[in-house]
mmCIF file of C-alpha atoms in Angstrom:
data_model
loop_
_atom_site.group_PDB
_atom_site.id
_atom_site.type_symbol
_atom_site.label_atom_id
_atom_site.label_comp_id
_atom_site.label_asym_id
_atom_site.label_seq_id
_atom_site.Cartn_x
_atom_site.Cartn_y
_atom_site.Cartn_z
ATOM 1 C CA MET A 20 200.902 -54.589 -76.117
ATOM 2 C CA LEU A 21 203.522 -53.570 -78.687
ATOM 3 C CA PHE A 22 202.697 -54.313 -82.248
ATOM 4 C CA MET A 23 205.011 -57.340 -82.324
ATOM 5 C CA GLU A 24 202.568 -60.023 -83.424
ATOM 6 C CA GLY A 25 205.166 -62.705 -82.706
ATOM 7 C CA ASP A 26 205.130 -62.181 -78.941
ATOM 8 C CA MET A 27 204.024 -65.387 -77.265
ATOM 9 C CA ASP A 28 201.028 -65.102 -74.944
ATOM 10 C CA LEU A 29 199.803 -67.723 -72.497
ATOM 11 C CA GLU A 30 197.596 -69.463 -75.036
ATOM 12 C CA GLU A 31 200.479 -69.704 -77.490
ATOM 13 C CA TYR A 32 202.670 -71.147 -74.739
ATOM 14 C CA LYS A 33 200.048 -73.809 -73.967
ATOM 15 C CA LYS A 34 199.779 -74.689 -77.654
ATOM 16 C CA THR A 35 203.555 -75.068 -78.039
ATOM 17 C CA TYR A 36 203.933 -77.024 -74.786
ATOM 18 C CA PHE A 37 201.093 -79.448 -75.481
ATOM 19 C CA ASN A 38 202.181 -80.031 -79.092
ATOM 20 C CA ARG A 39 205.441 -81.397 -77.701
ATOM 21 C CA TRP A 40 203.525 -83.271 -74.985
ATOM 22 C CA GLN A 41 201.350 -84.988 -77.627
ATOM 23 C CA LYS A 42 204.367 -86.315 -79.493
ATOM 24 C CA ARG A 43 205.926 -87.687 -76.302
ATOM 25 C CA MET A 44 202.655 -89.278 -75.186
ATOM 26 C CA SER A 45 202.070 -90.749 -78.637
ATOM 27 C CA PHE A 46 205.529 -92.329 -78.507
ATOM 28 C CA LEU A 47 204.801 -93.712 -75.014
ATOM 29 C CA CYS A 48 201.525 -95.208 -76.277
ATOM 30 C CA TYR A 49 203.420 -97.056 -78.981
ATOM 31 C CA MET A 50 206.012 -98.193 -76.426
ATOM 32 C CA LEU A 51 203.240 -99.480 -74.138
ATOM 33 C CA PHE A 52 201.539 -101.237 -77.035
ATOM 34 C CA CYS A 53 204.755 -102.906 -78.293
ATOM 35 C CA SER A 54 205.909 -103.799 -74.773
ATOM 36 C CA ALA A 55 202.576 -105.475 -74.045
ATOM 37 C CA LEU A 56 202.849 -107.514 -77.266
ATOM 38 C CA VAL A 57 206.380 -108.677 -76.495
ATOM 39 C CA ILE A 58 205.574 -109.544 -72.886
ATOM 40 C CA GLU A 59 202.386 -111.417 -73.793
ATOM 41 C CA ILE A 60 204.015 -113.469 -76.543
ATOM 42 C CA SER A 61 206.983 -114.246 -74.290
ATOM 43 C CA VAL A 62 204.748 -115.326 -71.368
ATOM 44 C CA TYR A 63 202.553 -117.500 -73.602
ATOM 45 C CA PHE A 64 205.578 -119.126 -75.136
ATOM 46 C CA PHE A 65 206.990 -119.847 -71.679
ATOM 47 C CA MET A 66 203.652 -121.289 -70.537
ATOM 48 C CA TYR A 67 202.742 -123.279 -73.673
ATOM 49 C CA HIS A 68 206.001 -124.038 -75.496
ATOM 50 C CA ALA A 69 205.239 -127.728 -75.066
ATOM 51 C CA ASP A 70 201.787 -127.272 -76.590
ATOM 52 C CA LEU A 71 202.223 -125.207 -79.749
ATOM 53 C CA ASP A 72 198.535 -125.420 -80.702
ATOM 54 C CA MET A 73 197.545 -123.779 -77.433
ATOM 55 C CA PHE A 74 200.388 -121.262 -77.841
ATOM 56 C CA PHE A 75 199.171 -120.146 -81.280
ATOM 57 C CA LYS A 76 195.552 -119.956 -80.104
ATOM 58 C CA ARG A 77 196.525 -117.704 -77.233
ATOM 59 C CA VAL A 78 198.710 -115.521 -79.455
ATOM 60 C CA ILE A 79 196.023 -115.189 -82.141
ATOM 61 C CA PHE A 80 193.036 -114.445 -79.876
ATOM 62 C CA LYS A 81 194.768 -112.611 -77.049
ATOM 63 C CA VAL A 82 197.516 -110.790 -78.936
ATOM 64 C CA LEU A 83 197.044 -110.502 -82.705
ATOM 65 C CA VAL A 84 193.286 -109.883 -82.867
ATOM 66 C CA PRO A 85 193.355 -107.137 -80.188
ATOM 67 C CA ALA A 86 196.429 -105.652 -81.874
ATOM 68 C CA LEU A 87 194.616 -105.465 -85.230
ATOM 69 C CA ILE A 88 191.797 -103.604 -83.477
ATOM 70 C CA GLN A 89 194.178 -101.088 -81.882
ATOM 71 C CA ILE A 90 196.617 -100.394 -84.706
ATOM 72 C CA PRO A 91 194.330 -98.478 -87.181
ATOM 73 C CA PRO A 92 193.148 -95.821 -84.692
ATOM 74 C CA MET A 93 196.687 -95.505 -83.301
ATOM 75 C CA VAL A 94 198.152 -94.906 -86.773
ATOM 76 C CA TYR A 95 195.372 -92.448 -87.638
ATOM 77 C CA ILE A 96 195.842 -90.464 -84.423
ATOM 78 C CA ARG A 97 199.596 -90.391 -84.973
ATOM 79 C CA HIS A 98 199.009 -89.053 -88.487
ATOM 80 C CA LEU A 99 196.718 -86.276 -87.210
ATOM 81 C CA ILE A 100 199.217 -85.244 -84.537
ATOM 82 C CA ILE A 101 202.307 -85.240 -86.767
ATOM 83 C CA LYS A 102 200.563 -83.389 -89.613
ATOM 84 C CA LYS A 103 198.951 -80.952 -87.134
ATOM 85 C CA LYS A 104 195.513 -81.466 -88.630
ATOM 86 C CA VAL A 105 193.751 -80.947 -85.308
ATOM 87 C CA SER A 106 193.912 -78.271 -82.613
ATOM 88 C CA TRP A 107 196.255 -78.774 -79.669
ATOM 89 C CA LEU A 108 193.331 -79.549 -77.356
ATOM 90 C CA THR A 109 191.765 -82.075 -79.734
ATOM 91 C CA GLY A 110 195.179 -83.670 -80.196
ATOM 92 C CA CYS A 111 195.573 -84.070 -76.430
ATOM 93 C CA ARG A 112 192.126 -85.634 -76.173
ATOM 94 C CA LEU A 113 192.911 -88.106 -78.956
ATOM 95 C CA ILE A 114 196.155 -89.148 -77.261
ATOM 96 C CA ILE A 115 194.353 -89.728 -73.958
ATOM 97 C CA CYS A 116 191.670 -91.799 -75.723
ATOM 98 C CA GLU A 117 194.417 -93.824 -77.389
ATOM 99 C CA PHE A 118 196.043 -94.490 -74.026
ATOM 100 C CA PHE A 119 192.666 -95.418 -72.511
ATOM 101 C CA MET A 120 191.963 -97.837 -75.382
ATOM 102 C CA ILE A 121 195.292 -99.650 -75.005
ATOM 103 C CA ILE A 122 195.108 -100.189 -71.253
ATOM 104 C CA SER A 123 191.386 -101.011 -71.330
ATOM 105 C CA ILE A 124 192.036 -103.891 -73.720
ATOM 106 C CA ILE A 125 194.947 -105.028 -71.549
ATOM 107 C CA SER A 126 192.647 -104.914 -68.511
ATOM 108 C CA MET A 127 189.893 -106.990 -70.121
ATOM 109 C CA LEU A 128 192.266 -109.554 -71.628
ATOM 110 C CA HIS A 129 194.264 -110.018 -68.441
ATOM 111 C CA ALA A 130 191.643 -109.533 -65.752
ATOM 112 C CA TYR A 131 193.084 -112.463 -63.816
ATOM 113 C CA LEU A 132 196.001 -110.124 -63.009
ATOM 114 C CA VAL A 133 193.733 -108.193 -60.676
ATOM 115 C CA SER A 134 196.058 -105.182 -60.465
ATOM 116 C CA VAL A 135 195.168 -104.307 -64.084
ATOM 117 C CA LEU A 136 191.568 -103.555 -63.089
ATOM 118 C CA VAL A 137 192.552 -100.084 -61.944
ATOM 119 C CA MET A 138 194.614 -99.262 -65.044
ATOM 120 C CA PRO A 139 191.780 -97.836 -67.237
ATOM 121 C CA ALA A 140 191.337 -95.095 -64.615
ATOM 122 C CA MET A 141 194.897 -93.813 -65.110
ATOM 123 C CA PRO A 142 194.094 -91.559 -68.117
ATOM 124 C CA MET A 143 191.967 -89.447 -65.759
ATOM 125 C CA ILE A 144 195.204 -87.914 -64.487
ATOM 126 C CA LEU A 145 196.106 -86.947 -68.071
ATOM 127 C CA ALA A 146 192.704 -85.304 -68.501
ATOM 128 C CA ALA A 147 193.436 -83.272 -65.374
ATOM 129 C CA VAL A 148 196.799 -82.248 -66.860
ATOM 130 C CA ILE A 149 195.081 -80.642 -69.869
ATOM 131 C CA ALA A 150 192.386 -79.205 -67.544
ATOM 132 C CA ASP A 151 189.494 -80.923 -69.330
ATOM 133 C CA LYS A 152 186.738 -81.338 -66.757
ATOM 134 C CA LYS A 153 184.230 -82.976 -69.122
ATOM 135 C CA MET A 154 186.748 -85.502 -70.381
ATOM 136 C CA LEU A 155 187.760 -86.324 -66.817
ATOM 137 C CA LYS A 156 184.179 -87.185 -65.936
ATOM 138 C CA GLY A 157 183.743 -89.158 -69.185
ATOM 139 C CA LEU A 158 186.879 -91.178 -68.481
ATOM 140 C CA PHE A 159 185.677 -91.909 -64.955
ATOM 141 C CA TYR A 160 182.421 -93.446 -66.180
ATOM 142 C CA SER A 161 184.214 -95.243 -69.027
ATOM 143 C CA SER A 162 186.757 -96.724 -66.619
ATOM 144 C CA LEU A 163 183.886 -97.978 -64.446
ATOM 145 C CA VAL A 164 182.386 -99.710 -67.509
ATOM 146 C CA VAL A 165 185.724 -101.379 -68.334
ATOM 147 C CA PHE A 166 186.137 -102.272 -64.656
ATOM 148 C CA PHE A 167 182.686 -103.888 -64.628
ATOM 149 C CA ILE A 168 183.474 -105.931 -67.786
ATOM 150 C CA SER A 169 186.837 -107.037 -66.379
ATOM 151 C CA GLY A 170 185.173 -107.927 -63.067
ATOM 152 C CA VAL A 171 182.592 -110.093 -64.833
ATOM 153 C CA ILE A 172 185.377 -111.821 -66.743
ATOM 154 C CA ILE A 173 187.141 -112.640 -63.460
ATOM 155 C CA PHE A 174 184.044 -114.255 -61.939
ATOM 156 C CA VAL A 175 182.974 -116.080 -65.121
ATOM 157 C CA PHE A 176 186.235 -117.372 -66.582
ATOM 158 C CA TYR A 177 188.651 -117.597 -63.671
ATOM 159 C CA ASN A 178 186.963 -119.862 -61.135
ATOM 160 C CA GLU A 179 190.340 -121.294 -60.168
ATOM 161 C CA LEU A 180 191.001 -118.058 -58.279
ATOM 162 C CA ASP A 181 189.815 -117.994 -54.678
ATOM 163 C CA PHE A 182 186.340 -116.409 -54.458
ATOM 164 C CA VAL A 183 187.181 -114.247 -51.437
ATOM 165 C CA PHE A 184 190.329 -113.092 -53.205
ATOM 166 C CA ARG A 185 188.319 -112.094 -56.290
ATOM 167 C CA VAL A 186 185.716 -110.203 -54.261
ATOM 168 C CA THR A 187 188.348 -108.428 -52.198
ATOM 169 C CA SER A 188 190.397 -107.533 -55.302
ATOM 170 C CA VAL A 189 187.388 -106.136 -57.145
ATOM 171 C CA PHE A 190 186.354 -104.047 -54.131
ATOM 172 C CA VAL A 191 189.864 -102.685 -53.567
ATOM 173 C CA ASN A 192 190.250 -101.745 -57.245
ATOM 174 C CA LEU A 193 186.865 -100.009 -57.261
ATOM 175 C CA VAL A 194 187.927 -97.903 -54.262
ATOM 176 C CA MET A 195 191.216 -97.081 -56.028
ATOM 177 C CA ILE A 196 189.369 -95.960 -59.173
ATOM 178 C CA ILE A 197 187.143 -93.660 -57.128
ATOM 179 C CA MET A 198 190.175 -92.285 -55.296
ATOM 180 C CA LEU A 199 191.989 -91.724 -58.594
ATOM 181 C CA TYR A 200 188.997 -89.757 -59.804
ATOM 182 C CA ARG A 201 189.012 -87.623 -56.657
ATOM 183 C CA LEU A 202 192.770 -87.142 -56.964
ATOM 184 C CA SER A 203 192.419 -86.097 -60.611
ATOM 185 C CA LYS A 204 189.682 -83.597 -59.717
ATOM 186 C CA GLU A 205 191.896 -82.061 -57.045
ATOM 187 C CA LEU A 206 194.792 -81.938 -59.509
ATOM 188 C CA LEU A 207 192.562 -80.192 -62.041
ATOM 189 C CA ARG A 208 191.342 -77.704 -59.434
ATOM 190 C CA SER A 209 194.877 -77.012 -58.264
ATOM 191 C CA GLN A 210 196.115 -76.548 -61.814
ATOM 192 C CA ALA A 211 193.226 -74.199 -62.624
ATOM 193 C CA SER A 212 194.115 -72.073 -59.595
ATOM 194 C CA GLN A 213 197.792 -71.985 -60.569
ATOM 195 C CA VAL A 214 197.015 -71.063 -64.172
ATOM 196 C CA SER A 215 194.639 -68.337 -63.005
ATOM 197 C CA PHE A 216 197.297 -66.974 -60.656
ATOM 198 C CA MET A 217 199.985 -67.094 -63.350
ATOM 199 C CA ASN A 218 197.699 -65.480 -65.909
ATOM 200 C CA HIS A 219 196.769 -62.713 -63.490
ATOM 201 C CA ASN A 220 200.413 -61.984 -62.709
ATOM 202 C CA TYR A 221 201.370 -62.208 -66.363
ATOM 203 C CA LYS A 222 198.743 -59.594 -67.260
ATOM 204 C CA LYS A 223 199.838 -57.339 -64.392
ATOM 205 C CA GLN A 224 203.489 -57.568 -65.443
ATOM 206 C CA ARG A 225 202.562 -56.999 -69.072
ATOM 207 C CA ALA A 226 200.459 -53.951 -68.131
ATOM 208 C CA LEU A 227 203.309 -52.590 -65.993
ATOM 209 C CA SER A 228 205.793 -53.187 -68.790
ATOM 210 C CA GLU A 229 203.480 -51.399 -71.213
ATOM 211 C CA GLU A 230 203.062 -48.505 -68.818
ATOM 212 C CA LEU A 231 206.835 -48.139 -68.514
ATOM 213 C CA GLN A 232 207.156 -48.118 -72.305
ATOM 214 C CA LEU A 233 204.449 -45.528 -72.876
ATOM 215 C CA GLU A 234 205.468 -41.908 -73.228
ATOM 216 C CA PRO A 235 203.354 -40.078 -70.592
ATOM 217 C CA LEU A 236 202.434 -36.969 -72.618
ATOM 218 C CA THR A 237 201.240 -38.491 -75.896
ATOM 219 C CA GLN A 238 200.531 -42.076 -74.719
ATOM 220 C CA LEU A 239 202.518 -43.360 -77.663
ATOM 221 C CA TYR A 240 205.348 -45.829 -77.134
ATOM 222 C CA ASN A 241 208.704 -44.342 -76.197
ATOM 223 C CA ARG A 242 212.136 -44.541 -77.775
ATOM 224 C CA ARG A 243 213.156 -47.562 -75.731
ATOM 225 C CA ALA A 244 210.100 -49.497 -76.890
ATOM 226 C CA LEU A 245 210.891 -48.444 -80.456
ATOM 227 C CA ALA A 246 214.444 -49.809 -80.202
ATOM 228 C CA ASP A 247 213.219 -53.163 -78.829
ATOM 229 C CA THR A 248 210.553 -53.491 -81.511
ATOM 230 C CA VAL A 249 212.857 -52.541 -84.361
ATOM 231 C CA GLU A 250 215.487 -55.097 -83.328
ATOM 232 C CA LYS A 251 212.920 -57.903 -83.255
ATOM 233 C CA LEU A 252 211.361 -56.899 -86.562
ATOM 234 C CA MET A 253 214.690 -56.635 -88.358
ATOM 235 C CA LYS A 254 215.531 -60.215 -87.380
ATOM 236 C CA ILE A 255 212.224 -61.389 -88.868
ATOM 237 C CA ALA A 256 212.733 -59.298 -92.011
ATOM 238 C CA ASN A 257 216.271 -60.620 -92.493
ATOM 239 C CA ASN A 258 214.801 -64.136 -92.594
ATOM 240 C CA GLY A 259 212.692 -63.012 -95.542
ATOM 241 C CA LYS A 260 209.384 -63.215 -93.699
ATOM 242 C CA ASP A 261 208.379 -59.533 -93.583
ATOM 243 C CA VAL A 262 208.594 -56.272 -95.514
ATOM 244 C CA LEU A 263 209.129 -53.290 -93.240
ATOM 245 C CA ALA A 264 208.887 -49.542 -93.727
ATOM 246 C CA LEU A 265 209.393 -46.606 -91.418
ATOM 247 C CA ALA A 266 207.843 -43.124 -91.557
ATOM 248 C CA PHE A 267 209.803 -40.402 -89.748
ATOM 249 C CA LEU A 268 207.563 -37.434 -88.851
ATOM 250 C CA ASP A 269 209.300 -34.128 -88.012
ATOM 251 C CA LEU A 270 207.105 -31.134 -87.132
ATOM 252 C CA ASP A 271 207.683 -27.830 -88.907
ATOM 253 C CA ASN A 272 207.954 -24.556 -86.955
ATOM 254 C CA PHE A 273 207.593 -26.316 -83.606
ATOM 255 C CA LYS A 274 210.441 -24.355 -81.988
ATOM 256 C CA LYS A 275 208.643 -21.069 -82.731
ATOM 257 C CA ILE A 276 205.582 -22.285 -80.830
ATOM 258 C CA ASN A 277 207.603 -23.265 -77.774
ATOM 259 C CA ASP A 278 209.541 -19.984 -77.857
ATOM 260 C CA SER A 279 206.548 -17.690 -78.345
ATOM 261 C CA LEU A 280 203.749 -19.501 -76.504
ATOM 262 C CA GLY A 281 205.564 -21.725 -74.043
ATOM 263 C CA HIS A 282 205.821 -25.474 -73.562
ATOM 264 C CA ALA A 283 202.167 -25.904 -72.615
ATOM 265 C CA ALA A 284 201.136 -24.835 -76.112
ATOM 266 C CA GLY A 285 203.801 -27.085 -77.617
ATOM 267 C CA ASP A 286 202.558 -30.015 -75.545
ATOM 268 C CA ALA A 287 199.015 -29.430 -76.791
ATOM 269 C CA VAL A 288 200.259 -29.638 -80.392
ATOM 270 C CA LEU A 289 202.091 -32.905 -79.687
ATOM 271 C CA ILE A 290 199.039 -34.405 -78.010
ATOM 272 C CA SER A 291 196.852 -33.420 -80.968
ATOM 273 C CA LEU A 292 199.239 -35.064 -83.425
ATOM 274 C CA ALA A 293 199.392 -38.247 -81.317
ATOM 275 C CA GLU A 294 195.589 -38.400 -81.290
ATOM 276 C CA ILE A 295 195.492 -38.011 -85.085
ATOM 277 C CA ILE A 296 198.060 -40.793 -85.527
ATOM 278 C CA VAL A 297 196.155 -43.192 -83.268
ATOM 279 C CA LYS A 298 192.844 -42.363 -84.957
ATOM 280 C CA THR A 299 194.330 -42.918 -88.425
ATOM 281 C CA LEU A 300 196.084 -46.172 -87.545
ATOM 282 C CA GLY A 301 193.302 -47.434 -85.274
ATOM 283 C CA THR A 302 195.857 -48.225 -82.544
ATOM 284 C CA ASN A 303 198.976 -46.881 -80.859
ATOM 285 C CA ARG A 304 200.813 -50.204 -81.177
ATOM 286 C CA ASN A 305 203.116 -49.219 -84.006
ATOM 287 C CA ALA A 306 203.427 -45.483 -83.286
ATOM 288 C CA PHE A 307 206.294 -44.006 -81.255
ATOM 289 C CA ARG A 308 207.444 -40.638 -80.009
ATOM 290 C CA TYR A 309 211.080 -40.576 -81.026
ATOM 291 C CA GLY A 310 211.909 -37.431 -79.079
ATOM 292 C CA GLY A 311 210.928 -33.761 -78.962
ATOM 293 C CA ASP A 312 208.775 -33.074 -82.015
ATOM 294 C CA GLU A 313 209.790 -36.248 -83.880
ATOM 295 C CA PHE A 314 207.533 -39.280 -84.280
ATOM 296 C CA VAL A 315 208.002 -42.687 -85.899
ATOM 297 C CA ILE A 316 205.458 -45.057 -87.425
ATOM 298 C CA ILE A 317 206.469 -48.588 -88.416
ATOM 299 C CA PHE A 318 204.603 -50.385 -91.173
ATOM 300 C CA ARG A 319 204.698 -54.151 -91.532
ATOM 301 C CA ASN A 320 203.851 -55.875 -94.834
ATOM 302 C CA LYS A 321 202.229 -52.766 -96.334
ATOM 303 C CA GLU A 322 202.445 -51.624 -99.952
ATOM 304 C CA ILE A 323 204.174 -48.274 -100.464
ATOM 305 C CA GLN A 324 200.939 -46.791 -101.855
ATOM 306 C CA GLU A 325 199.124 -47.687 -98.632
ATOM 307 C CA ILE A 326 201.930 -46.167 -96.539
ATOM 308 C CA VAL A 327 201.871 -42.947 -98.558
ATOM 309 C CA SER A 328 198.073 -42.769 -98.264
ATOM 310 C CA THR A 329 198.289 -43.136 -94.467
ATOM 311 C CA VAL A 330 200.994 -40.466 -94.194
ATOM 312 C CA GLU A 331 199.038 -38.072 -96.415
ATOM 313 C CA LYS A 332 195.910 -38.484 -94.261
ATOM 314 C CA ILE A 333 197.869 -37.763 -91.058
ATOM 315 C CA MET A 334 199.403 -34.660 -92.665
ATOM 316 C CA LYS A 335 196.039 -33.458 -93.975
ATOM 317 C CA ASP A 336 194.262 -33.940 -90.633
ATOM 318 C CA PHE A 337 197.125 -32.237 -88.801
ATOM 319 C CA ASN A 338 197.009 -29.258 -91.185
ATOM 320 C CA ALA A 339 193.266 -28.998 -90.613
ATOM 321 C CA CYS A 340 193.556 -29.242 -86.841
ATOM 322 C CA GLY A 341 192.423 -25.975 -85.258
ATOM 323 C CA PHE A 342 194.974 -24.444 -82.914
ATOM 324 C CA ASP A 343 193.040 -21.417 -81.714
ATOM 325 C CA TYR A 344 195.833 -20.292 -79.424
ATOM 326 C CA LEU A 345 198.306 -19.740 -82.291
ATOM 327 C CA PRO A 346 198.712 -15.983 -82.884
ATOM 328 C CA ALA A 347 197.548 -15.037 -86.380
ATOM 329 C CA ASP A 348 200.047 -12.226 -86.700
ATOM 330 C CA GLN A 349 202.962 -14.671 -86.465
ATOM 331 C CA ASN A 350 201.723 -16.674 -89.454
ATOM 332 C CA LEU A 351 202.402 -20.028 -87.768
ATOM 333 C CA VAL A 352 201.009 -22.942 -89.758
ATOM 334 C CA MET A 353 201.285 -26.375 -88.215
ATOM 335 C CA SER A 354 202.675 -28.930 -90.630
ATOM 336 C CA MET A 355 205.219 -31.708 -90.801
ATOM 337 C CA SER A 356 207.935 -33.064 -93.026
ATOM 338 C CA VAL A 357 207.966 -36.821 -93.429
ATOM 339 C CA GLY A 358 210.630 -39.235 -94.578
ATOM 340 C CA ILE A 359 209.633 -42.769 -95.621
ATOM 341 C CA SER A 360 212.213 -45.546 -95.781
ATOM 342 C CA VAL A 361 211.703 -49.198 -96.757
ATOM 343 C CA TYR A 362 213.974 -51.511 -94.792
ATOM 344 C CA LYS A 363 216.778 -53.224 -96.711
ATOM 345 C CA ASN A 364 218.045 -56.608 -95.588
ATOM 346 C CA GLU A 365 221.097 -56.589 -93.347
ATOM 347 C CA TRP A 366 220.702 -52.904 -92.479
ATOM 348 C CA ASN A 367 221.222 -52.068 -88.847
ATOM 349 C CA SER A 368 218.768 -49.814 -87.039
ATOM 350 C CA LYS A 369 221.072 -46.783 -87.324
ATOM 351 C CA GLN A 370 221.232 -47.097 -91.112
ATOM 352 C CA TRP A 371 217.474 -47.490 -91.375
ATOM 353 C CA PHE A 372 216.725 -44.438 -89.211
ATOM 354 C CA LYS A 373 219.372 -42.372 -90.985
ATOM 355 C CA SER A 374 217.728 -43.191 -94.324
ATOM 356 C CA ALA A 375 214.310 -42.036 -93.059
ATOM 357 C CA ASP A 376 215.794 -38.964 -91.339
ATOM 358 C CA ASN A 377 217.610 -37.917 -94.522
ATOM 359 C CA ALA A 378 214.358 -38.246 -96.463
ATOM 360 C CA ALA A 379 212.562 -36.047 -93.872
ATOM 361 C CA TYR A 380 215.379 -33.468 -94.095
ATOM 362 C CA LYS A 381 215.014 -33.456 -97.870
ATOM 363 C CA ALA A 382 211.272 -32.824 -97.447
ATOM 364 C CA LYS A 383 212.083 -29.775 -95.291
ATOM 365 C CA GLN A 384 214.474 -28.478 -97.937
ATOM 366 C CA ASN A 385 211.729 -28.886 -100.543
ATOM 367 C CA GLY A 386 209.475 -26.420 -98.714
ATOM 368 C CA LYS A 387 208.172 -28.433 -95.743
ATOM 369 C CA ASN A 388 204.660 -29.880 -95.348
ATOM 370 C CA CYS A 389 205.461 -32.769 -97.697
ATOM 371 C CA TYR A 390 206.975 -36.234 -97.702
ATOM 372 C CA GLU A 391 209.913 -37.867 -99.422
ATOM 373 C CA ILE A 392 210.596 -41.543 -100.033
ATOM 374 C CA ALA A 393 214.199 -42.615 -99.451
ATOM 375 C CA GLU A 394 215.948 -44.235 -102.377
#
């Protein structure tokens, strides 16, 4: 993977997607809550407008008291989601619990509307959406508890309903809850398979893309990868988020090696330098072969002293590298001239590279085997 830390991987995509999902679901929970209040008050008023005492009793015990129980956790969950004080997964779980709480209270308060008995099982589908197997099972057992309470309420407080109708309704809703659980499990399994397939293909495509951007001889990134990376980094730097610097490494006397010993010897020198760069940096992610005997290293948010120290170590290790095949009588010493340039806002890539290249050229004029920092 190129050294662009801003590239979005699958986990980052899930985080971004579910953060938006939480806000939408939180809004829907509030809509469900408010809609239930309006509908309940309207129905009670229609039923008891001639008996205001009964109307107010119903509103207080079946609307206001339950609402006062629900509002504090709803507000707290909303606060956690908006302020991003919890992880994306915890946020999703809280939203699902909020949804479960709202419809469970609706189910218990309005059990005589037998269709509501199955409602507490609906959040199981949401648990499958976030691929939370443990929460799915927990919601299943919780929905059975709410179903049992609502069922008891039907048989204890609503004797005016036909007994056979109540038994049949309870049985049908129980079957529906079990089927919803099975459906949610299948949805979870299907989603897990799809995510696994997508992740596998994503990694294969990423590996192939990396392979195409790697220079085969040195296994450093190629010029095309350098251009892509530089363009992305300059946009970030122009927004004031990063400080960038570029080291342009140009080998000294490399043409003499190719001319006298052939390209195989020259390739061995390039491979040795690439190995030194990777060893010094600890990775190849920000090192590039620019072309021929020229290499580029990009530094992100590094102090100039740290950059100079890194360059000096690469130069020292390269000087000390034993090239036994170099003929002693030709007095060929392997070294490099390095130009260091700190990126200036609103530069284009050509200006930045020209600045570093000019600094490297100045280092060659000053006797080679040294570095220069561009003004």
